[in-house]
Short mmCIF file of C-alpha atoms in Angstrom, two decimals:
data_model
loop_
_atom_site.label_atom_id
_atom_site.label_comp_id
_atom_site.label_asym_id
_atom_site.label_seq_id
_atom_site.Cartn_x
_atom_site.Cartn_y
_atom_site.Cartn_z
CA MET Y 1 123.07 89.31 94.95
CA SER Y 2 121.78 87.41 91.94
CA GLU Y 3 120.55 89.20 88.87
CA ILE Y 4 116.85 90.05 88.86
CA PRO Y 5 115.13 88.76 85.70
CA LYS Y 6 113.72 91.59 83.57
CA LEU Y 7 112.21 92.28 80.18
CA TYR Y 8 114.81 93.36 77.61
CA ARG Y 9 114.81 95.38 74.40
CA ILE Y 10 117.25 93.98 71.82
CA LEU Y 11 118.66 96.30 69.12
CA THR Y 12 120.82 95.28 66.16
CA GLN Y 13 121.47 96.70 62.71
CA THR Y 14 123.05 96.19 59.33
CA GLU Y 15 124.02 98.97 56.94
CA ALA Y 16 120.47 98.96 55.55
CA ALA Y 17 118.13 98.01 58.40
CA MET Y 18 117.58 98.22 62.14
CA ILE Y 19 115.85 95.47 64.11
CA THR Y 20 114.22 96.07 67.50
CA ALA Y 21 112.76 93.20 69.52
CA ASP Y 22 111.39 93.02 73.06
CA THR Y 23 111.34 89.90 75.21
CA THR Y 24 107.87 88.88 76.37
CA THR Y 25 108.89 87.26 79.65
CA ASP Y 26 111.35 88.02 82.44
CA MET Y 27 114.85 86.65 81.85
CA THR Y 28 118.43 87.24 82.90
CA GLU Y 29 120.86 89.19 80.74
CA LEU Y 30 122.59 85.93 79.73
CA GLU Y 31 119.26 84.39 78.69
CA ALA Y 32 118.37 87.52 76.67
CA LYS Y 33 121.78 87.41 74.95
CA ALA Y 34 121.30 83.72 74.06
CA LEU Y 35 117.79 84.46 72.76
CA ALA Y 36 119.08 87.31 70.59
CA GLN Y 37 121.84 85.15 69.14
CA LYS Y 38 119.51 82.20 68.49
CA ASP Y 39 116.19 83.75 67.38
CA ILE Y 40 116.82 87.33 66.25
CA ILE Y 41 120.23 87.60 64.63
CA ALA Y 42 120.49 85.61 61.39
CA PRO Y 43 123.76 83.64 61.14
CA ASN Y 44 124.88 85.39 57.94
CA GLY Y 45 123.09 88.69 58.49
CA ASN Y 46 126.21 90.91 58.69
CA TYR Y 47 124.83 92.53 61.83
CA GLN Y 48 126.77 94.99 63.90
CA PRO Y 49 127.08 94.02 67.58
CA PHE Y 50 123.67 93.96 69.23
CA VAL Y 51 122.61 95.85 72.37
CA LEU Y 52 120.49 94.62 75.29
CA ILE Y 53 118.58 97.35 77.13
CA PRO Y 54 116.95 96.33 80.43
CA ILE Y 55 113.38 97.59 80.70
CA CYS Y 56 111.84 96.35 83.98
CA THR Y 57 110.31 93.17 85.38
CA GLU Y 58 107.32 91.61 83.63
CA PHE Y 59 105.15 92.42 86.68
CA GLN Y 60 106.19 96.09 86.59
CA TRP Y 61 105.50 96.30 82.84
CA ARG Y 62 102.05 94.77 83.30
CA TYR Y 63 101.11 97.35 85.94
CA GLY Y 64 102.52 100.51 84.35
CA GLN Y 65 106.15 100.93 85.47
CA ILE Y 66 107.70 104.20 84.19
CA ASN Y 67 110.97 103.21 82.55
CA PHE Y 68 111.98 105.82 79.97
CA CYS Y 69 111.97 109.59 79.65
CA PRO Y 70 109.12 110.46 77.26
CA ARG Y 71 111.21 113.27 75.74
CA CYS Y 72 114.60 111.67 75.00
CA GLY Y 73 114.09 107.94 75.61
CA LYS Y 74 116.71 107.59 78.40
CA ASN Y 75 116.13 104.58 80.68
CA ILE Y 76 115.39 106.38 83.95
CA CYS Y 77 114.14 103.42 85.97
CA GLU Y 78 117.11 103.16 88.34
CA SER Y 79 118.29 106.78 88.32
CA VAL Y 80 115.13 108.71 89.26
CA GLY Y 81 113.04 106.52 91.49
CA GLY Y 82 111.95 103.37 89.74
CA ASP Y 83 113.53 100.12 90.78
CA TYR Y 84 113.80 96.52 89.66
CA LEU Y 85 113.38 95.03 93.12
CA GLU Y 86 109.77 95.50 94.08
CA GLY Y 87 106.70 97.59 93.51
CA VAL Y 88 105.60 99.63 90.54
CA THR Y 89 106.44 103.28 89.95
CA ASP Y 90 103.48 104.40 87.82
CA TYR Y 91 103.35 107.98 89.16
CA LEU Y 92 106.58 109.96 88.93
CA GLU Y 93 107.82 113.54 88.84
CA PHE Y 94 111.50 113.78 87.90
CA ASP Y 95 114.26 115.73 86.20
CA CYS Y 96 115.68 113.62 83.40
CA PRO Y 97 119.44 113.13 83.88
CA GLU Y 98 119.94 113.05 80.09
CA CYS Y 99 117.86 115.91 78.61
CA GLU Y 100 117.33 117.81 81.91
CA ALA Y 101 113.61 118.27 81.25
CA THR Y 102 111.29 118.25 84.26
CA MET Y 103 108.64 115.56 83.81
CA PHE Y 104 105.43 114.47 85.45
CA VAL Y 105 104.24 111.06 84.28
CA HIS Y 106 101.24 109.08 85.51
CA ILE Y 107 100.30 105.80 83.86
CA ILE Y 108 96.69 105.43 84.90
CA SER Y 109 96.13 101.90 83.57
CA THR Y 110 97.52 99.40 81.09
CA PRO Y 111 95.68 96.94 78.83
CA GLU Y 112 97.27 94.03 80.70
CA GLU Y 113 96.14 95.42 84.03
CA ALA Y 114 92.61 96.09 82.75
CA ASN Y 115 92.37 92.58 81.30
CA SER Y 116 93.55 90.94 84.51
CA ILE Y 117 91.02 92.99 86.51
CA ASP Y 118 88.25 91.89 84.11
CA VAL Y 119 89.22 88.25 84.57
CA GLU Y 120 89.29 88.62 88.36
CA ASP Y 121 85.88 90.34 88.38
CA ARG Y 122 84.32 87.47 86.43
CA ASN Y 123 85.41 84.83 88.97
#
């Protein structure tokens, strides 16, 4: 099965600073790595190795996919009910596998979703 393109969070650091960047479009892990090396990490920046964290697909982000535990930040998308294949999990009750807190999360709407609805209503 081929890799499903997703949004990625890119983290890198030096001894004095930490840089966090998010991709704005779906891409494969190899594309995200190339982007990080080309556009984010300065050639002589003395950065430690960078990290790519998959978030979700661009469609899922736009419509409120629940990706991370609100308490500890663990990416819970695959482990507690979200998926990268289809649909949007915007309503979720789960026990976080990292911090063991019981959560109930409901993303009612997102700015992207609201804006796309406004555009559709005008047509």
